[in-house]
Each structure stands twice: as C-alpha cells, then as structure tokens.
Coordinates of C-alpha atoms in Angstrom, one line a residue:
X1 CA -16.2 -3.5 21.1
X2 CA -12.8 -3.0 22.9
X3 CA -11.8 0.4 24.1
X4 CA -10.3 2.6 21.4
X5 CA -6.5 2.9 21.3
X6 CA -6.7 6.7 21.6
X7 CA -8.5 6.3 24.9
X8 CA -6.0 3.6 26.0
X9 CA -3.1 5.9 25.1
X10 CA -4.7 8.8 27.0
X11 CA -5.3 6.6 30.0
X12 CA -1.6 5.5 30.0
X13 CA -0.5 9.1 29.8
X14 CA -2.7 10.0 32.8
X15 CA -1.4 7.1 34.7
X16 CA 2.2 7.9 34.1
X17 CA 1.7 11.5 34.9
X18 CA -0.2 10.8 38.2
X19 CA 2.3 8.1 39.2
X20 CA 5.2 10.4 38.7
X21 CA 3.6 13.2 40.6
X22 CA 2.8 11.0 43.5
X23 CA 6.3 9.5 43.6
X24 CA 8.3 12.6 43.4
X25 CA 7.1 15.9 42.1
X26 CA 10.6 17.3 41.5
X27 CA 11.2 14.6 38.8
X28 CA 8.7 16.3 36.5
X29 CA 10.7 18.3 34.0
X30 CA 9.2 20.5 31.3
X31 CA 9.9 19.3 27.8
X32 CA 11.8 22.4 26.8
X33 CA 14.3 21.9 29.6
X34 CA 15.1 18.4 28.3
X35 CA 16.0 19.8 24.9
X36 CA 14.6 20.4 21.5
X37 CA 13.3 17.2 19.9
X38 CA 12.9 15.3 23.1
X39 CA 9.8 13.1 23.1
X40 CA 8.6 12.0 26.6
X41 CA 7.8 8.3 26.8
X42 CA 4.1 9.1 27.5
X43 CA 3.9 10.8 24.1
X44 CA 5.0 7.7 22.2
X45 CA 2.9 5.0 20.5
X46 CA 3.5 1.4 21.4
X47 CA 3.8 -0.2 18.0
X48 CA 3.7 -3.8 16.8
X49 CA 5.0 -5.0 13.5
X50 CA 3.5 -8.0 11.7
X51 CA 5.8 -9.1 8.9
X52 CA 9.1 -7.5 9.9
X53 CA 11.7 -9.2 7.6
X54 CA 11.3 -7.1 4.5
X55 CA 9.5 -3.8 4.0
X56 CA 8.2 -4.0 7.5
X57 CA 11.7 -3.5 8.8
X58 CA 12.0 -0.3 6.8
X59 CA 8.6 0.9 8.2
X60 CA 9.7 0.3 11.7
X61 CA 13.0 2.1 11.2
X62 CA 11.1 5.2 10.2
X63 CA 9.0 4.9 13.3
X64 CA 11.6 3.9 15.9
X65 CA 13.1 7.3 16.5
X66 CA 9.8 8.7 17.8
X67 CA 7.8 5.7 18.9
X68 CA 8.2 2.5 21.0
X69 CA 8.5 -0.8 19.1
X70 CA 7.0 -3.2 21.6
X71 CA 6.1 -6.3 19.6
X72 CA 7.5 -8.1 16.5
X73 CA 5.5 -10.8 14.7
X74 CA 6.8 -12.9 11.9
X75 CA 6.3 -16.5 10.7
X76 CA 10.0 -16.8 9.8
X77 CA 12.6 -16.3 12.5
X78 CA 15.5 -16.4 10.1
X79 CA 14.0 -13.8 7.8
X80 CA 13.2 -11.6 10.7
X81 CA 16.5 -12.1 12.6
X82 CA 18.0 -8.7 11.9
X83 CA 14.9 -6.9 13.0
X84 CA 14.8 -9.0 16.2
X85 CA 18.4 -7.9 16.9
X86 CA 17.5 -4.3 16.2
X87 CA 14.7 -4.3 18.8
X88 CA 15.9 -6.7 21.5
X89 CA 13.3 -5.5 24.1
X90 CA 10.3 -6.1 21.8
X91 CA 8.3 -9.2 22.5
X92 CA 8.4 -11.8 19.7
X93 CA 5.4 -13.6 18.2
X94 CA 4.7 -15.9 15.2
X95 CA 0.9 -15.8 15.3
X96 CA -0.6 -12.4 15.0
X97 CA -3.9 -13.6 16.5
X98 CA -2.1 -14.7 19.7
X99 CA -0.1 -11.4 19.8
X100 CA -3.3 -9.3 19.6
X101 CA -5.0 -11.4 22.3
X102 CA -2.1 -11.6 24.7
X103 CA -0.1 -8.4 24.5
X104 CA -2.3 -5.6 25.8
X105 CA 0.2 -2.7 25.6
X106 CA -0.1 -2.3 21.8
X107 CA -1.5 1.0 20.4
X108 CA -0.9 0.6 16.7
X109 CA 0.1 -2.1 14.2
X110 CA 2.3 -2.0 11.0
X111 CA 1.3 -4.9 8.6
X112 CA 3.9 -5.8 5.9
X113 CA 3.1 -9.4 5.1
X114 CA 2.3 -11.1 1.8
X115 CA -0.8 -9.6 0.0
X116 CA -3.1 -12.6 0.8
X117 CA -2.7 -11.9 4.6
X118 CA -3.3 -8.1 4.6
X119 CA -7.1 -8.1 5.1
X120 CA -7.5 -10.8 7.7
X121 CA -4.7 -9.3 9.8
X122 CA -6.0 -5.7 9.4
X123 CA -9.5 -6.6 10.4
X124 CA -8.2 -8.5 13.5
X125 CA -6.1 -5.5 14.5
X126 CA -8.9 -3.0 14.0
X127 CA -11.4 -5.1 15.9
X128 CA -8.8 -5.2 18.7
X129 CA -8.9 -1.4 18.7
X130 CA -5.5 -0.8 17.1
X131 CA -4.5 1.9 14.6
X132 CA -3.2 0.2 11.4
X133 CA -0.6 0.9 8.8
X134 CA -0.9 -1.6 6.0
X135 CA 1.6 -2.1 3.2
X136 CA 0.3 -1.8 -0.4
X137 CA -1.7 -3.3 -2.0
X138 CA -4.3 -2.8 0.8
X139 CA -6.0 -6.1 0.0
X140 CA -5.9 -9.3 -2.1
X141 CA -9.5 -9.1 -3.4
X142 CA -12.0 -6.4 -4.4
X143 CA -14.4 -7.5 -1.7
X144 CA -11.7 -7.1 1.0
X145 CA -10.9 -3.6 -0.2
X146 CA -14.6 -2.6 0.0
X147 CA -14.9 -4.2 3.5
X148 CA -11.9 -2.5 4.9
X149 CA -13.1 0.9 3.7
X150 CA -16.5 0.2 5.4
X151 CA -14.9 -0.9 8.6
X152 CA -12.7 2.2 8.8
X153 CA -15.8 4.3 8.3
X154 CA -17.5 2.5 11.1
X155 CA -14.5 2.9 13.4
X156 CA -13.6 6.6 12.9
X157 CA -11.3 6.7 15.9
X158 CA -9.0 4.1 14.4
X159 CA -6.4 5.8 12.2
X160 CA -5.6 3.9 9.0
X161 CA -3.0 4.3 6.3
X162 CA -1.9 2.3 3.3
X163 CA 1.9 2.2 2.8
X164 CA 2.3 3.9 -0.6
X165 CA 4.9 6.4 0.6
X166 CA 4.8 8.6 -2.5
X167 CA 1.4 9.8 -1.4
X168 CA 3.2 11.9 1.2
X169 CA 5.8 13.4 -1.1
X170 CA 6.0 17.1 -1.9
X171 CA 6.2 16.3 -5.7
X172 CA 3.0 14.4 -5.5
X173 CA 1.2 17.6 -4.4
X174 CA 2.9 19.7 -7.1
X175 CA 1.5 17.2 -9.7
X176 CA -2.0 17.9 -8.4
X177 CA -1.4 21.6 -8.4
X178 CA -0.1 21.7 -12.0
X179 CA -3.2 19.9 -13.2
X180 CA -5.5 21.9 -11.0
X181 CA -4.0 25.1 -12.5
X182 CA -4.9 23.9 -16.0
X183 CA -1.2 24.1 -17.0
X184 CA -1.6 21.1 -19.4
X185 CA -5.3 21.6 -20.1
X186 CA -8.0 18.9 -20.0
X187 CA -6.3 15.5 -19.5
X188 CA -7.9 12.7 -21.5
X189 CA -5.1 10.2 -21.7
X190 CA -2.6 8.8 -19.1
X191 CA 0.1 6.2 -19.5
X192 CA 1.6 4.4 -16.5
X193 CA 4.5 1.9 -16.7
X194 CA 6.8 -0.1 -14.4
X195 CA 9.8 -2.4 -14.8
X196 CA 8.2 -5.0 -12.5
X197 CA 8.1 -7.9 -12.1
X198 CA 11.6 -8.3 -10.7
X199 CA 10.6 -11.7 -9.3
X200 CA 9.7 -14.9 -11.2
X201 CA 6.4 -14.9 -13.1
X202 CA 5.0 -17.0 -16.0
X203 CA 6.3 -20.2 -14.4
X204 CA 4.5 -23.4 -13.3
X205 CA 4.3 -24.9 -9.8
X206 CA 7.6 -26.5 -8.6
X207 CA 7.7 -30.3 -8.6
X208 CA 10.3 -30.8 -5.8
X209 CA 9.3 -31.0 -2.2
X210 CA 12.2 -29.8 0.1
X211 CA 11.8 -29.8 3.8
X212 CA 10.3 -26.8 5.5
X213 CA 12.9 -24.7 7.3
X214 CA 12.7 -25.1 11.1
X215 CA 12.6 -21.4 11.4
X216 CA 9.4 -21.1 9.3
X217 CA 5.8 -21.7 10.4
X218 CA 4.5 -22.6 6.9
X219 CA 0.9 -23.0 8.1
X220 CA 0.9 -19.4 9.4
X221 CA 2.4 -18.2 6.1
X222 CA -0.5 -19.8 4.3
X223 CA -3.0 -18.2 6.6
X224 CA -6.4 -17.9 4.7
X225 CA -4.9 -19.6 1.5
X226 CA -5.6 -23.2 0.8
X227 CA -3.0 -25.9 1.9
X228 CA 0.1 -26.3 -0.2
X229 CA 3.5 -27.9 0.4
X230 CA 6.3 -25.5 1.2
X231 CA 8.8 -24.5 -1.5
X232 CA 11.4 -21.8 -1.6
X233 CA 9.8 -20.7 -4.9
X234 CA 7.2 -19.0 -2.7
X235 CA 9.1 -17.6 0.3
X236 CA 10.8 -15.3 0.9
X237 CA 10.0 -12.5 -1.5
X238 CA 9.0 -14.5 -4.5
X239 CA 5.4 -14.9 -3.3
X240 CA 4.3 -11.7 -5.1
X241 CA 4.2 -13.4 -8.5
X242 CA 2.1 -16.4 -7.3
X243 CA -1.7 -16.0 -7.8
X244 CA -2.5 -17.6 -4.4
X245 CA -0.3 -15.1 -2.4
X246 CA 0.2 -11.9 -4.4
X247 CA -1.3 -9.7 -7.0
X248 CA 1.6 -9.3 -9.4
X249 CA 3.3 -6.3 -10.8
X250 CA 0.1 -4.2 -11.0
X251 CA -0.8 -4.9 -7.4
X252 CA 2.8 -4.1 -6.3
X253 CA 3.4 -0.9 -8.1
X254 CA 0.0 0.4 -9.0
X255 CA -0.3 2.0 -5.6
X256 CA 2.9 4.0 -6.3
X257 CA 2.0 4.9 -9.9
X258 CA -1.7 4.8 -10.6
X259 CA -2.2 6.6 -7.3
X260 CA -1.1 9.9 -8.8
X261 CA -3.5 10.2 -11.7
X262 CA -6.3 8.8 -9.6
X263 CA -5.7 11.5 -7.0
X264 CA -4.9 14.4 -9.3
X265 CA -7.8 13.7 -11.7
X266 CA -10.3 12.5 -9.2
X267 CA -10.9 9.4 -11.4
X268 CA -13.2 7.3 -9.2
X269 CA -14.0 3.8 -10.3
X270 CA -13.4 2.8 -13.9
X271 CA -16.4 1.9 -16.1
X272 CA -14.5 -0.5 -18.3
X273 CA -11.2 -2.5 -18.2
X274 CA -9.4 -4.6 -20.8
X275 CA -6.1 -6.5 -20.6
X276 CA -3.7 -8.3 -22.8
X277 CA -0.6 -10.1 -21.7
X278 CA 2.0 -12.7 -22.4
X279 CA 0.9 -16.3 -21.5
X280 CA -1.0 -16.5 -18.2
X281 CA -1.2 -20.0 -16.7
X282 CA -3.4 -19.1 -13.8
X283 CA -0.6 -20.0 -11.3
X284 CA 1.8 -17.1 -11.6
X285 CA 1.0 -13.8 -13.3
X286 CA 2.2 -13.0 -16.8
X287 CA 5.8 -11.8 -17.5
X288 CA 4.3 -8.7 -19.2
X289 CA 0.9 -7.1 -19.6
X290 CA -1.0 -4.0 -20.8
X291 CA -4.2 -3.0 -19.1
X292 CA -6.6 -0.3 -20.4
X293 CA -8.9 1.5 -18.0
X294 CA -11.8 3.8 -19.1
X295 CA -13.0 6.4 -16.6
X296 CA -16.1 8.5 -17.1
X297 CA -16.2 12.3 -17.2
X298 CA -16.3 14.0 -13.8
X299 CA -18.0 17.4 -13.7
X300 CA -16.0 19.7 -16.1
X301 CA -13.2 17.0 -16.4
X302 CA -13.5 14.8 -19.5
X303 CA -13.4 11.0 -19.8
X304 CA -9.9 9.5 -19.4
X305 CA -8.3 6.4 -20.9
X306 CA -5.5 5.2 -18.6
X307 CA -3.1 2.5 -19.9
X308 CA -0.9 0.4 -17.7
X309 CA 2.3 -1.3 -18.9
X310 CA 4.5 -3.7 -17.0
X311 CA 7.3 -6.3 -17.7
X312 CA 9.4 -3.6 -19.4
X313 CA 6.7 -2.5 -21.9
X314 CA 6.6 1.2 -22.5
X315 CA 4.3 3.7 -24.0
X316 CA 5.2 5.5 -27.3
X317 CA 8.0 7.9 -26.7
X318 CA 6.7 11.5 -26.4
X319 CA 7.8 13.5 -29.5
X320 CA 8.6 16.4 -27.2
X321 CA 11.5 14.6 -25.6
X322 CA 15.0 15.8 -26.8
X323 CA 17.2 13.1 -28.4
X324 CA 19.3 12.8 -25.2
X325 CA 16.3 12.5 -22.9
X326 CA 15.1 9.1 -22.0
X327 CA 12.0 7.6 -20.4
X328 CA 12.8 6.2 -17.0
X329 CA 12.3 2.4 -17.7
X330 CA 12.0 1.8 -14.0
X331 CA 8.5 3.5 -14.0
X332 CA 6.6 6.6 -14.5
X333 CA 3.5 8.4 -15.6
X334 CA 2.7 10.5 -18.7
X335 CA -0.4 12.8 -18.7
X336 CA -1.6 14.0 -22.1
X337 CA -3.7 17.2 -21.9
X338 CA -5.3 19.6 -24.4
X339 CA -2.5 22.2 -23.8
X340 CA 0.5 20.0 -23.1
X341 CA 2.0 17.0 -21.4
X342 CA 3.3 16.2 -17.9
X343 CA 5.6 13.4 -16.9
X344 CA 7.0 12.1 -13.6
X345 CA 8.8 9.1 -12.2
X346 CA 7.7 6.5 -9.7
X347 CA 6.4 7.8 -6.3
X348 CA 5.4 11.0 -8.1
X349 CA 9.0 12.2 -8.1
X350 CA 10.5 14.8 -10.6
X351 CA 7.3 16.1 -12.3
X352 CA 8.2 18.0 -15.4
X353 CA 6.4 19.6 -18.3
X354 CA 7.2 18.5 -21.8
X355 CA 9.1 19.6 -23.6
X356 CA 11.4 20.0 -20.6
X357 CA 12.6 23.3 -21.9
X358 CA 9.4 24.6 -20.3
X359 CA 10.9 23.9 -16.9
X360 CA 13.5 26.6 -17.4
X361 CA 11.0 29.3 -16.8
X362 CA 8.6 27.2 -14.7
X363 CA 6.7 29.0 -12.0
X364 CA 5.0 26.8 -9.4
X365 CA 1.3 27.2 -9.4
X366 CA -0.7 28.2 -6.3
X367 CA -0.1 25.8 -3.4
X368 CA -3.3 24.0 -2.7
X369 CA -2.0 21.0 -0.8
X370 CA -0.1 21.5 2.5
X371 CA 3.3 19.8 2.4
X372 CA 3.8 16.9 4.9
X373 CA 7.4 17.4 6.0
X374 CA 7.8 13.9 7.3
X375 CA 7.8 10.3 6.2
X376 CA 4.6 8.5 5.4
X377 CA 5.0 6.4 8.5
X378 CA 5.5 9.4 10.7
X379 CA 2.5 11.1 9.2
X380 CA 0.4 8.1 10.3
X381 CA 1.9 8.0 13.8
X382 CA 1.3 11.6 14.3
X383 CA -2.3 11.2 13.2
X384 CA -2.7 8.3 15.7
X385 CA -1.6 10.8 18.4
X386 CA -4.2 13.4 17.2
X387 CA -1.7 15.5 15.3
X388 CA -3.2 16.0 11.9
X389 CA -4.7 13.4 9.5
X390 CA -3.3 10.4 7.8
X391 CA -2.5 11.0 4.1
X392 CA -3.8 7.7 2.6
X393 CA -6.5 6.4 4.8
X394 CA -8.7 3.5 3.8
X395 CA -11.5 5.6 2.4
X396 CA -9.0 6.6 -0.3
X397 CA -6.8 3.5 -0.3
X398 CA -9.7 1.1 -0.7
X399 CA -11.1 2.5 -4.0
X400 CA -7.5 2.9 -5.3
X401 CA -6.8 -0.8 -4.5
X402 CA -10.1 -1.8 -6.2
X403 CA -8.9 -0.1 -9.4
X404 CA -5.6 -1.9 -9.3
X405 CA -7.3 -5.3 -8.7
X406 CA -9.7 -4.8 -11.6
X407 CA -6.8 -4.8 -13.9
X408 CA -5.4 -8.0 -12.3
X409 CA -8.8 -9.7 -12.7
X410 CA -9.0 -8.6 -16.4
X411 CA -5.9 -10.7 -17.1
X412 CA -8.1 -13.8 -16.8
X413 CA -10.2 -12.7 -19.8
X414 CA -7.6 -11.2 -22.2
X415 CA -8.8 -9.1 -25.1
X416 CA -12.3 -8.6 -23.8
X417 CA -13.5 -5.1 -22.9
X418 CA -15.2 -5.7 -19.6
X419 CA -17.9 -3.5 -18.1
X420 CA -17.5 -2.9 -14.3
X421 CA -20.6 -2.2 -12.2
X422 CA -19.0 -0.7 -9.1
X423 CA -22.2 -0.2 -7.1
X424 CA -22.9 -3.9 -7.3
X425 CA -19.3 -5.1 -7.5
X426 CA -19.7 -7.3 -10.5
X427 CA -18.9 -7.6 -14.2
X428 CA -22.3 -7.9 -15.8
X429 CA -22.6 -10.9 -18.1
X430 CA -19.3 -12.5 -17.0
X431 CA -20.1 -14.8 -14.0
X432 CA -16.9 -16.7 -14.5
X433 CA -14.9 -13.6 -13.6
X434 CA -17.2 -12.5 -10.8
X435 CA -16.1 -15.4 -8.7
X436 CA -12.7 -13.7 -8.2
X437 CA -14.3 -10.6 -6.6
X438 CA -14.0 -12.4 -3.3
X439 CA -12.4 -15.7 -2.1
X440 CA -12.9 -18.6 0.3
X441 CA -11.0 -18.4 3.6
X442 CA -9.3 -21.3 5.3
X443 CA -10.8 -22.1 8.8
X444 CA -9.3 -20.0 11.5
X445 CA -8.3 -17.2 9.2
X446 CA -11.7 -15.7 8.2
X447 CA -12.1 -12.1 7.4

C-alpha cells in the first residue's frame, strides 16, 4: 500500500520548513504578521479534479481560495475549457489512471463524473492514497456502494465525502433537532418529491451516428460501460437519464432529499420497496415515478413509510397550509408525526412547522449538532488536514446511496412489493432483479 496522503502532506510541510530555514532564516514570517486569513502554501492541499466541466468546476471554485488546484482531468477538452482557463498552472489529463500514476504531488481528488464512473475512479484514487470527494450518487450499483464503505473503513486515514452539500447546512441540523425534541411527535410517514428529471427520459436509443468530436475521448467516457457509438444524446449532461450511465431522478436528487429523513430518523436499510412509474423501456428511466419504502421500527421510534415522487408528481397537499401557501414544486420533504407536521425544501432548507403560524412563536430546540460554518467542500478539505471530521463520509453515504438505488432497481418490477435482505444484498425470490445489484466491468476499468 502506498504511503498515506496525510503522511505525504506532513513530509512536504517538513521539507518546505527545513528548506526555508536552511536557505534564509529571516524569511520565515509568523502567520499573524502576514495578516488574518493568510494560508501558508505548506498548509494547502494539492487537489486534482476528475470531471471538471460541470459540477466539478463548482466544487473546485469552493476549494480554490484555500487549496492548490494542481491537476485537471476530463475526457472532453471543450466541455472543460473554462475550468482549464481558470487554473492555467494545473496539469491537464484525460485518463484518470495515468494522472494518478504519473502525477505524484496530488493529496486529494474531487470526482464529479457521470455516475457509472464514480466507483472505479474512487477506488483507484483511494488505493493511490488520496483523500476523495465524490459527487452524489456515490455509486452506480448497490455492490459498489457497499464496497466503497468497506474500503473506507479499511483505510481510516483516507478522508472521504459524498457531495450532497445540504448535509453541511445549518437548517439540516435544525431539522434533526426539531425531530429529536419531539416537536412533531413520532414520525411514521414521510413524503419526498423533486421536479427532476430536467433532462430527457422515457426515450429510445438514437438511430443517427454523428462523428465523435475531436475534443472528446469517447472510450474514456464509456469507462467500465459496454461499447456504444457516440451520440450527443448522451454527452454532455444528458447521460443522467440513460440506464447505462446514470441512475435517473432518484439517484440525482435522493442524496439531497432522502438524506434528511434518513439522517434525522436513523432509518437504516429499508425492509421493502415498491415502485410504479410511467413507461420504462429499460434504456432511459421513466418520465415520472413513485417509490414506496418501508423501514422497520428503531428502538422507541416507530416504523416509517417513505414515499418518493419525481417527474413533477406531488404528495397530497397538507390541509394545514393556508390558501396562499404553496408546495415548492422544485422539491421538498414532508414529515407527518403524531403531534404535527414538518416541511422543508431541497437541501434541507427552510424547515417549518405546519401550520406555518406555529413559526411565529417558534423557539429553537436545544442545539445537538454543531454548525459547520463553511461549505461542504471546505469541510472535507479541513478534515483532510486534520481539522475536524468530514460531514458525509462513506460510512454514511454508502448506506444512503444503497437506499436510493433500491428504488431505482424497483422500477424494473413495477407494482411488486419487494423484500430486501440487506445483510445478504439480495431480493429473496426475485433472481431476475438480483442481477442488477452488481455489474460487469469492461476490461481496464475494473473496480
């Protein structure tokens, strides 16, 4: 096993310090003399981005003020062009495998590629001794989610984080505290909705065969997926709706929405899952779907039925809402408890008791969860440097991703209430569905 990145960073800091002392002792200036907020170069992480044309660019922007962006890896030079311009001194790569092998100054990696690439790239980075920040969903399959959680446990010095930024919000912690304070009583029912997909779904494979852009390495885009001719219907951005590359609306937004009830209620793995949807052709995900999850009782907390809605479908309007009050069609969560109801928007924002008139005299419950005070990316970077802990490490993100992916799998058997055996990772009695727990990897891109 390669030397851990923390040791590597410490060694680099020692080297810089010793070199500076040897060269000219009067050049060493205390941090406070340099001014508040100054971060010495030796206190910065060397970060590489894999997938830097979309959300990866935003992740790097949140890290750049305090860290060094030293490497950029993307299969499409045109899509990544703006990010390349932003960090002209960063080395450029197309193949993440070659980057990890050749560039030795990398401490940590941000992965923001299509879903089907997450696991293979994450495992490669971790085995190379790099801290990893991986965009949601953590993985493409249940097996991968379980394996990444296991790997993170086996490599405790590697700091991991999934990129569901709402998990670092103050409001998310307030949600937990409201429920812990029994302000709405025992929660037995949760409704979660999103306006996704906002990309094409419910369509067939394209029949045309345009030339692959010269800026794009299509083979590297495919990675572990099986060979297929390039088409702009897949890249950029539209890949999320295709079964071979993404996990649809639930995989996209579940990490931002299901996250909060899973966290606040300590839900664990569901015991049953059932889905219904518009037509699913097995190529792209349905235009709209509803998924029902059943969770067992936990200690003094009762069993919970969680219902997911996408494609613009919504739960029944709460009777407590005033006529002028609307459900945010973009997304949200509604908790129904024995004493009342709680609703919030996507990313856990704007939690409010229903009816909202209760918020006029609202007194915040006892604070049980420390506030983060920085972005989700910064939280991870600070944890990499030994300052606190990452908010959404793989030991939490893995099981959350499994729950999301169970709903995606249930779309293949609509209308059937499926029993999930989490310990053995299978649906008893449904071998046709069990085959989707894992997948076959193309040569050169194995897990």
